Coordinates of C-alpha atoms and ligand atoms in Angstrom, one line a residue:
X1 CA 1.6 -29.2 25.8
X2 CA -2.0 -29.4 23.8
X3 CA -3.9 -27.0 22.3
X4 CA -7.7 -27.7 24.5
X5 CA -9.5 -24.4 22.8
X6 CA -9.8 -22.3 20.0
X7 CA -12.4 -19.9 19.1
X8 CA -13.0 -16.8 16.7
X9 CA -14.3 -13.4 18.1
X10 CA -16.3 -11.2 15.9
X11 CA -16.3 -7.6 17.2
X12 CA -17.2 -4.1 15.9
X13 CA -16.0 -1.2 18.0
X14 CA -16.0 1.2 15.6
X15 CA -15.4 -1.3 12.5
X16 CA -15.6 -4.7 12.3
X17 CA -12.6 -7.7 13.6
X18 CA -12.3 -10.9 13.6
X19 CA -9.7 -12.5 15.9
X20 CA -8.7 -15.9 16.9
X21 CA -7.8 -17.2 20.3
X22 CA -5.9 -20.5 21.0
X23 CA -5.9 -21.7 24.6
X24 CA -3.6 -24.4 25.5
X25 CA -4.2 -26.9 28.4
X26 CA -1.9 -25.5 30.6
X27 CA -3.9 -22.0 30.6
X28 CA -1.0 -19.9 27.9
X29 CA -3.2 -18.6 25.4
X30 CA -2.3 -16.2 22.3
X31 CA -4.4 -14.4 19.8
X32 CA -4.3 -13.7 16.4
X33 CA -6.2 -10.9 13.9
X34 CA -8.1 -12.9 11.0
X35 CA -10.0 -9.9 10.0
X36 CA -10.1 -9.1 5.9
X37 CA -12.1 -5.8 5.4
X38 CA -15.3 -6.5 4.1
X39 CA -15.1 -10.6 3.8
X40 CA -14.6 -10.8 7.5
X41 CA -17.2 -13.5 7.9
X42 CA -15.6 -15.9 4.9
X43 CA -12.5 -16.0 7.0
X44 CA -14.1 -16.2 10.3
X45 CA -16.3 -19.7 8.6
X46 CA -12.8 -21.0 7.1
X47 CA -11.2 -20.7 11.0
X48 CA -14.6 -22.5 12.3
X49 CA -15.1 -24.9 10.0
X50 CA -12.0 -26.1 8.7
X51 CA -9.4 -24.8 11.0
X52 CA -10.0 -24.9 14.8
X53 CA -11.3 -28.5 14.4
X54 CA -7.9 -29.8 13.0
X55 CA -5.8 -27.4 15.7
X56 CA -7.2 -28.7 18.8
X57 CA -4.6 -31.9 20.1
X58 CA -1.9 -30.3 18.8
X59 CA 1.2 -29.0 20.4
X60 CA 1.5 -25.3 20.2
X61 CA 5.0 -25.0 19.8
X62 CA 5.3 -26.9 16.6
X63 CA 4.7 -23.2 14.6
X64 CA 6.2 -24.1 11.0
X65 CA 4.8 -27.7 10.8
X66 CA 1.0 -26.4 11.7
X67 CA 1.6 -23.7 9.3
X68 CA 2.9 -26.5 6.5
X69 CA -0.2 -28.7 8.0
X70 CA -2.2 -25.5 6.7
X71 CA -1.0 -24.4 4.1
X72 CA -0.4 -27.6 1.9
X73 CA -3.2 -30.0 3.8
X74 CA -5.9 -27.4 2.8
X75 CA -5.0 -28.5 -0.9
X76 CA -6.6 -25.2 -2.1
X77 CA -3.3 -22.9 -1.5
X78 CA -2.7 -19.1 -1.1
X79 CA -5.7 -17.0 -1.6
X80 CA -7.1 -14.1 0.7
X81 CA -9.0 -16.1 3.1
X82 CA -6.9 -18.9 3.6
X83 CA -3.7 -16.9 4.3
X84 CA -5.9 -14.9 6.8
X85 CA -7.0 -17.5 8.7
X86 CA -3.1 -19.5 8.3
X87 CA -1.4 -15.5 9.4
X88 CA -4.5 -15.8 12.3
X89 CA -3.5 -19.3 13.9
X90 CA 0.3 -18.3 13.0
X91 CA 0.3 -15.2 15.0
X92 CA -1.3 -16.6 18.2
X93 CA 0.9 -19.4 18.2
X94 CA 3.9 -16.8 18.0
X95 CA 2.1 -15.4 20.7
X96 CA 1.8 -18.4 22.8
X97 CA 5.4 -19.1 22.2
X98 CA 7.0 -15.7 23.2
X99 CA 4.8 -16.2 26.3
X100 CA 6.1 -19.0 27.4
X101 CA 9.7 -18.2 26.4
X102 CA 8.9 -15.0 28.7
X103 CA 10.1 -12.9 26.4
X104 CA 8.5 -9.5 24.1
X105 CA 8.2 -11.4 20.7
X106 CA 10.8 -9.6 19.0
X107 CA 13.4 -11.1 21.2
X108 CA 12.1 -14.6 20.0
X109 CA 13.0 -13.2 16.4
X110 CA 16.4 -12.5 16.9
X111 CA 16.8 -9.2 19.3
X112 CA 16.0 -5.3 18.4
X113 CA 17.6 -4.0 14.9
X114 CA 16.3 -0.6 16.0
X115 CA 15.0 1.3 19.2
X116 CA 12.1 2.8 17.2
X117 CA 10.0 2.4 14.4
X118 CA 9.2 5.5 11.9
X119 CA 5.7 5.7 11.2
X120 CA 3.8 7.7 8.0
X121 CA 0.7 9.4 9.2
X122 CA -2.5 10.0 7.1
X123 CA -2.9 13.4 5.6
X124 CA -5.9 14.1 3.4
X125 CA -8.0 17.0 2.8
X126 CA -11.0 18.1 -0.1
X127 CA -8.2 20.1 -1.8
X128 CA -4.3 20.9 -1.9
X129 CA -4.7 23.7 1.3
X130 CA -7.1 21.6 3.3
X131 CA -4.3 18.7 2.4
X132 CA -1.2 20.5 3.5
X133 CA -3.1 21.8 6.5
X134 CA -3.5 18.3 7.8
X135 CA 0.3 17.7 7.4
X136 CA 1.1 20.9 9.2
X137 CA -0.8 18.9 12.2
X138 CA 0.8 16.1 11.4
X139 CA 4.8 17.5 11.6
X140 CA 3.5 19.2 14.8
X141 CA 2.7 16.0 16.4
X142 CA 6.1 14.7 15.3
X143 CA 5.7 12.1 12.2
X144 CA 8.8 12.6 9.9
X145 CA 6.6 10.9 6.9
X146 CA 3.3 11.6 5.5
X147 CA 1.1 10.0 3.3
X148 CA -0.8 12.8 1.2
X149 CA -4.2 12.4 -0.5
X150 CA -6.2 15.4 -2.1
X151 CA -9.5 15.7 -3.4
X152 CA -9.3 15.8 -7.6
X153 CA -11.1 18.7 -9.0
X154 CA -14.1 17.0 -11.2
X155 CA -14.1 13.3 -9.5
X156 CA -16.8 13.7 -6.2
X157 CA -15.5 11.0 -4.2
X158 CA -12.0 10.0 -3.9
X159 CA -9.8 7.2 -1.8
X160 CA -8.4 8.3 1.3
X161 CA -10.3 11.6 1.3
X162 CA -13.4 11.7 4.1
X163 CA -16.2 12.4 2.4
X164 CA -17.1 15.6 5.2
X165 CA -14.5 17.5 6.9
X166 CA -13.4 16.4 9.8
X167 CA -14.6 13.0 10.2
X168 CA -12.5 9.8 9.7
X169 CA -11.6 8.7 6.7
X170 CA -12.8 4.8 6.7
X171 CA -13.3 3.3 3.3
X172 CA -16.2 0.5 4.3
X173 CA -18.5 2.5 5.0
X174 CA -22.3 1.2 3.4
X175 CA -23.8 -2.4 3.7
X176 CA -23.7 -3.0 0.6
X177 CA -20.5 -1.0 -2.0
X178 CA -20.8 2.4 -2.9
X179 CA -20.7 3.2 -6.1
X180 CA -17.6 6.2 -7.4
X181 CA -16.6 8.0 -10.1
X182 CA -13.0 7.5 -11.5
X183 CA -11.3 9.7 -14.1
X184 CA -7.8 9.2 -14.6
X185 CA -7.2 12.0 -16.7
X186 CA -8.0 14.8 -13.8
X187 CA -5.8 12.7 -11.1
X188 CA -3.1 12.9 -13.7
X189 CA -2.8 16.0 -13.8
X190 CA -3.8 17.2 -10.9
X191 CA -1.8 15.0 -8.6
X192 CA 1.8 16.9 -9.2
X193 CA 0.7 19.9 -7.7
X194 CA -0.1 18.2 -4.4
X195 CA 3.8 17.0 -4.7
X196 CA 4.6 21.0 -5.3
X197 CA 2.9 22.3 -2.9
X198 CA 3.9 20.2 -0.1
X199 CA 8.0 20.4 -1.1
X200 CA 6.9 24.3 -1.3
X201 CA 5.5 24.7 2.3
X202 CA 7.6 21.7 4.1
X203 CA 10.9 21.6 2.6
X204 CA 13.0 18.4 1.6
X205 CA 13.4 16.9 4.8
X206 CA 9.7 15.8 5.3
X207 CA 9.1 11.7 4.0
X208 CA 6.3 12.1 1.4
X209 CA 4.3 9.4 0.3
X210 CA 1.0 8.7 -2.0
X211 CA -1.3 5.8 -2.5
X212 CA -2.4 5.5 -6.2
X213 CA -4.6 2.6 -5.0
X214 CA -4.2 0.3 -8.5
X215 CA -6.0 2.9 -10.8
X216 CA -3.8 3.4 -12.9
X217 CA -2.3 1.3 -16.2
X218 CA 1.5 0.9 -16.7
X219 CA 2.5 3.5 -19.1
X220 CA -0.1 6.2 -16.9
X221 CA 2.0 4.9 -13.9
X222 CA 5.2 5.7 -15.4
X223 CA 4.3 9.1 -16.8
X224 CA 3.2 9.9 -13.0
X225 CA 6.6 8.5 -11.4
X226 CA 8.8 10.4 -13.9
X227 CA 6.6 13.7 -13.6
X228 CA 7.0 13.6 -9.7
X229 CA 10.5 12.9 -9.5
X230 CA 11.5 16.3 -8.9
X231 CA 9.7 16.1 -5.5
X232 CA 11.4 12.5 -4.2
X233 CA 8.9 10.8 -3.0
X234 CA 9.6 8.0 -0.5
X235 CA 7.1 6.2 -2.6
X236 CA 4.1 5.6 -4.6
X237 CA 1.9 2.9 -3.9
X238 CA 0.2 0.5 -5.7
X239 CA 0.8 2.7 -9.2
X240 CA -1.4 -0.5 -11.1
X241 CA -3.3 -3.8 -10.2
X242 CA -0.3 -6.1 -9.4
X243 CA -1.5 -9.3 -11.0
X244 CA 0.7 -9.3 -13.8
X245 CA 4.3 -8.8 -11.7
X246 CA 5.8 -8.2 -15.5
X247 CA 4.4 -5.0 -16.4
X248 CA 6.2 -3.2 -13.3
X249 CA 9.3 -3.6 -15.9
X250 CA 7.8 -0.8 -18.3
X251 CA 7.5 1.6 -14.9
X252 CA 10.8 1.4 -13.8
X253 CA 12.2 1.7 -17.0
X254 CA 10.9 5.2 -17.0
X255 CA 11.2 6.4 -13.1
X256 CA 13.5 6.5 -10.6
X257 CA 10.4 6.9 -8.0
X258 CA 10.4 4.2 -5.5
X259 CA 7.5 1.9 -5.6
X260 CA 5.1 -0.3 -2.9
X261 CA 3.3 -2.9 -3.5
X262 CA 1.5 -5.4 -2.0
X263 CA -1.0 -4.6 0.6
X264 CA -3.6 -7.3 -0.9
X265 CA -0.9 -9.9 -2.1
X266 CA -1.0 -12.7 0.7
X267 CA 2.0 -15.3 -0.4
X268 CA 5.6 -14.9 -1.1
X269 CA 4.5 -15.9 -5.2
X270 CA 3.1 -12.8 -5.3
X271 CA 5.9 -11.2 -4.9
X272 CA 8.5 -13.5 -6.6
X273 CA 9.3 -12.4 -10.2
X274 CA 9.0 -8.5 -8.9
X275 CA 11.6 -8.7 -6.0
X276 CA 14.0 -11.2 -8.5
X277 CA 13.9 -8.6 -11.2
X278 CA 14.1 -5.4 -8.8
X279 CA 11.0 -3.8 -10.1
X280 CA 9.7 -2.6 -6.5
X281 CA 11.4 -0.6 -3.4
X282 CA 9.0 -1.8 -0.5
X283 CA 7.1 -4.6 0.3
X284 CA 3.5 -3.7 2.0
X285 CA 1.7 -7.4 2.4
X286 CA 0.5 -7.0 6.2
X287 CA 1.3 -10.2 8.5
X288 CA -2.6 -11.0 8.9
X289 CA -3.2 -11.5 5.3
X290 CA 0.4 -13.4 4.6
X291 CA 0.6 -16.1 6.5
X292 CA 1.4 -14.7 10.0
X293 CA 5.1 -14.2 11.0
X294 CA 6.4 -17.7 9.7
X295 CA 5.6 -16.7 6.2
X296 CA 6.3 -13.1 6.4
X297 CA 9.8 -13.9 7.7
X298 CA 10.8 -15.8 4.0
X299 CA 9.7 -12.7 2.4
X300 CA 11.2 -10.3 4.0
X301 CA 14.3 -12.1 3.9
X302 CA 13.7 -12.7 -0.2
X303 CA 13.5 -9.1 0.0
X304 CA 16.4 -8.3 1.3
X305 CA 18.7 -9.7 -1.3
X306 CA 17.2 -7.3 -3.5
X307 CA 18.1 -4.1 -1.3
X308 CA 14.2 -4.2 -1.0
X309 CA 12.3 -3.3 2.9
X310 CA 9.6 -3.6 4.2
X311 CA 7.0 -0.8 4.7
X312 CA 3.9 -2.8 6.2
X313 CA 0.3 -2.1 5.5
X314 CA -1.3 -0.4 8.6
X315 CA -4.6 1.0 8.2
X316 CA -7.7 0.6 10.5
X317 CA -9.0 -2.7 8.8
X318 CA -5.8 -4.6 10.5
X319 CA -6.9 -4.8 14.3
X320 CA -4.5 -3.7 16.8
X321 CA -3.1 -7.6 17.2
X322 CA -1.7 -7.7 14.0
X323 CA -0.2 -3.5 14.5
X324 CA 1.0 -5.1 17.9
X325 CA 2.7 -7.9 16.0
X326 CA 4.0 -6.3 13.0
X327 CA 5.8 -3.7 15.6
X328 CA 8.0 -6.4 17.1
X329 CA 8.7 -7.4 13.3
X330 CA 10.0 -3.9 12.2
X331 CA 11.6 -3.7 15.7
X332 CA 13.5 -7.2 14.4
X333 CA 13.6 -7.3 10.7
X334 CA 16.9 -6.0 9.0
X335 CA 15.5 -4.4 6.4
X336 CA 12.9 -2.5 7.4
X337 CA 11.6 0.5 5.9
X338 CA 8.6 2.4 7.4
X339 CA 5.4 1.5 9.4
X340 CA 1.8 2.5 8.3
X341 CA -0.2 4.4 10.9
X342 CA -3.9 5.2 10.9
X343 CA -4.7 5.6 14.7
X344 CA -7.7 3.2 15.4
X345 CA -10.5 4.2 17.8
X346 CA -11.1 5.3 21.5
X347 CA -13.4 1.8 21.9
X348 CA -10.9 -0.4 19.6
X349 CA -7.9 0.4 21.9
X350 CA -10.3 -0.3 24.8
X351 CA -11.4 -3.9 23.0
X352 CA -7.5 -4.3 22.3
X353 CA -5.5 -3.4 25.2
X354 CA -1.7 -3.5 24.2
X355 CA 1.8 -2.4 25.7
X356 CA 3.3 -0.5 22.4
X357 CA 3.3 3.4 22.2
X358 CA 3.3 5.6 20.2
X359 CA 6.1 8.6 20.5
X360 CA 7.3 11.1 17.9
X361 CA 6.1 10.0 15.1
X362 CA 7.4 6.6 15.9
X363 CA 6.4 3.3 17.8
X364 CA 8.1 2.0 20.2
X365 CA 7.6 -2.3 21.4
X366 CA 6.4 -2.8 24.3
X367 CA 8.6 -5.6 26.9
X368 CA 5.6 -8.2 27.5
X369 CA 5.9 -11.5 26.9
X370 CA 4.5 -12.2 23.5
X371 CA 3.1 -9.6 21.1
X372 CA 1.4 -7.3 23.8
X373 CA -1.9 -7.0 22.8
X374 CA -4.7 -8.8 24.8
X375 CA -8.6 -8.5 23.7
X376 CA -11.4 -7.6 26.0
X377 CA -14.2 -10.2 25.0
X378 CA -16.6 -8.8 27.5
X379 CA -16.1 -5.9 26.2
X380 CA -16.4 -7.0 23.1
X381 CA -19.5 -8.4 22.8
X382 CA -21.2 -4.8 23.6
X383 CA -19.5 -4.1 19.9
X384 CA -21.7 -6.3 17.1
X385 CA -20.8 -7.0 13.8
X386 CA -22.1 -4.7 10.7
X387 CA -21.9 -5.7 7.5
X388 CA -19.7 -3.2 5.6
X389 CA -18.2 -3.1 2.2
X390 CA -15.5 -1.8 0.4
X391 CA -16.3 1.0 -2.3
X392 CA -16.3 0.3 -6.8
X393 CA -15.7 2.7 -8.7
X394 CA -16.5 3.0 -12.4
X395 CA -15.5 5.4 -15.2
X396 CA -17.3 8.3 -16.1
X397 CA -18.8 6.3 -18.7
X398 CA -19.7 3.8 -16.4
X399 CA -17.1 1.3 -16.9
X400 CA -16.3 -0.5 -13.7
X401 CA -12.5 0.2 -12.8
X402 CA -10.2 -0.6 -10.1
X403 CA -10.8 0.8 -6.6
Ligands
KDG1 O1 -3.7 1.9 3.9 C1 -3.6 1.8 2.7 O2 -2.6 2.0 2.0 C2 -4.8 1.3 1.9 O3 -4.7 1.3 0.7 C3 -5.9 0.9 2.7 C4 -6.9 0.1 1.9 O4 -7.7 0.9 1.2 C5 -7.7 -0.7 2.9 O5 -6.9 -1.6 3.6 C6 -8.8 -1.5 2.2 O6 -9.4 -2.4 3.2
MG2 MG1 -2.7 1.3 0.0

């Protein structure tokens, strides 16, 4: 069996995504997401260029030596862009494979671990009330966890918070990057009242989680973990910029809060000297920007030696082909921990048919062969791509900071 095709798709229902389709020549075909919010086209030029050429001839079901053929042949290793477009071609062959095995993809991993998979849901709001009001929604429609984000009294613009009620919250939102205002002094202490009131209103039983988003520095992230221990979060995200692995030793020496990291971390280096040394709870690194499944596997694994799980990024930048395939990974993986889950658009579901569903605040794997999510490329093409960029913010003084 050959690989005779491979092509990218650029569409924008909604936001923009790149995916990858690889047809072999007996007509089995699988697809992959290679979108990276807000560099989509860098990856979608790495597939075109340097990729798809090299992949055609090849024989589908050789998955780990086309992702070492990848990986070490590009000379240039890890990085954003090339772990994309590695997790892109990695995925689809996956695909392929549980296809022609004729079997859901999780089976091809080693069977179900669980029936479901818990999800956290998005709640956000201008302020504390608007905030906890969103959750109330939220526990009505069944989610047993919840990410909350409030508005900070003094700082106009703030991540995860839509910037007028009731729209979506969707961070790319100008051509070219907004410019914020950051003051970690009024998060600090405003944040621990969100924790209050929600523990207040909803109890104990409710999951509650927050997303720091890198802003602050160690010792800030450790007076935060040790000031919101009294509400036992399930964790706090991305406390600081994860670059330096080493100064996650100064948090945890002062909190027992658990931490995430990794959404933007794309290789199992990343997260080396911070699962060896226990430092972090969850691992976040979404299958499309790691490597694919292949990749993903080893660290989850890695992981797992450490009592460490896995709570995948999910937002609306990772198209529903890599949500499809990261659901038959927590459906499989030992140690998993939680699911992110920002519902995508009406028009994205319709460009990304798939067979998963969503229940009671869980999802539950759908029984297709391969990862069950197919892409209407008719469709499509009504849908073209916008440029749109992630935010900056800067200090009040102007400083630029971490977004
Ligand atoms: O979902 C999250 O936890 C995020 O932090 C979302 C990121 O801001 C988003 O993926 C940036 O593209
Ligand atoms: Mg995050």
């Amino acid at each position: 069996m050959k690989i005779e095709q491979a092509y990218t798709i650029v569409t924008s229902p909604g936001r923009n995504f790149v995916t990858l389709k690889i047809v072999t020549d007996e007509g089995v075909y699988g697809i992959g997401d290679a979108t990276l919010n807000g560099r989509e086209m860098a990856v979608m030029a790495y597939l075109d260029e340097h990729v798809i050429p090299a992949l055609i001839g090849r024989d589908p079901q050789q998955i780990e030596d086309i992702w070492h053929y990848f990986y070490r042949g590009a000379y240039w290793r890890r990085g954003p862009v090339t772990m994309s477009a590695i997790a892109a071609v990695d995925v689809a062959l996956w695909d392929i494979k549980a296809k022609l095995a004729g079997m859901p993809l999780y089976q091809l991993l080693g069977g179900k671990s669980r029936e479901r998979v818990m999800t956290y849901a998005h709640c956000t709001g201008k302020d504390i009330e608007t905030c906890l009001d969103e959750v109330e929604t939220h526990v009505k429609l069944g989610y047993r966890a919840v990410r909350v984000q409030a508005g900070v009294p003094g700082i106009p613009t703030i991540y995860g918070v839509a910037k007028r009620e009731g729209e979506r919250y969707e961070p790319a939102d100008a051509e070219l990057p907004a410019e914020h205002v950051w003051s970690t002094e009024k998060y600090l202490n405003h944040v621990p009242k969100l924790f209050a009131a929600v523990r207040e209103r909803f109890g104990d039983d409710l999951h509650v989680l927050h997303d720091v988003h890198h802003r602050l520095t160690p010792i800030e992230a450790a007076r935060l973990g040790k000031e919101v221990e009294p509400y036992h979060l399930f964790w706090l995200e991305d406390c600081v910029p994860a670059e330096n692995q080493e100064s996650f030793r100064l948090i945890r020496q002062h909190t027992t809060t658990p931490l995430a990291v990794g959404e933007v971390f794309n290789s199992i280096h990343d997260y080396r000297e911070l699962l060896e040394n226990q430092l972090i709870d969850y691992i976040r690194m979404p299958l499309s920007h790691g490597g694919g499944i292949t990749h993903m596997r080893r660290v989850a694994d890695l992981a797992g030696l450490y009592h460490v799980r896995t709570g995948f990024h999910g937002p609306t930048d990772l198209s529903p082909v890599c949500l499809g395939a990261a659901i038959h990974f927590d459906t499989w993986v030992p140690n998993f921990g939680i699911q992110e889950h920002m519902p995508h658009t009406e028009e994205t579901d319709e460009v990304f048919p798939h067979d998963f569903r969503f229940e009671d605040g869980h999802f539950i794997v759908g029984e297709a062969p391969g990862h069950g999510v197919d892409i209407d490329e008719k469709l499509a093409q009504q849908y073209p791509y916008k440029r749109a960029s992630l935010p900056v913010n800067r200090l009040e003084d102007g400083t630029l900071w971490h977004w």
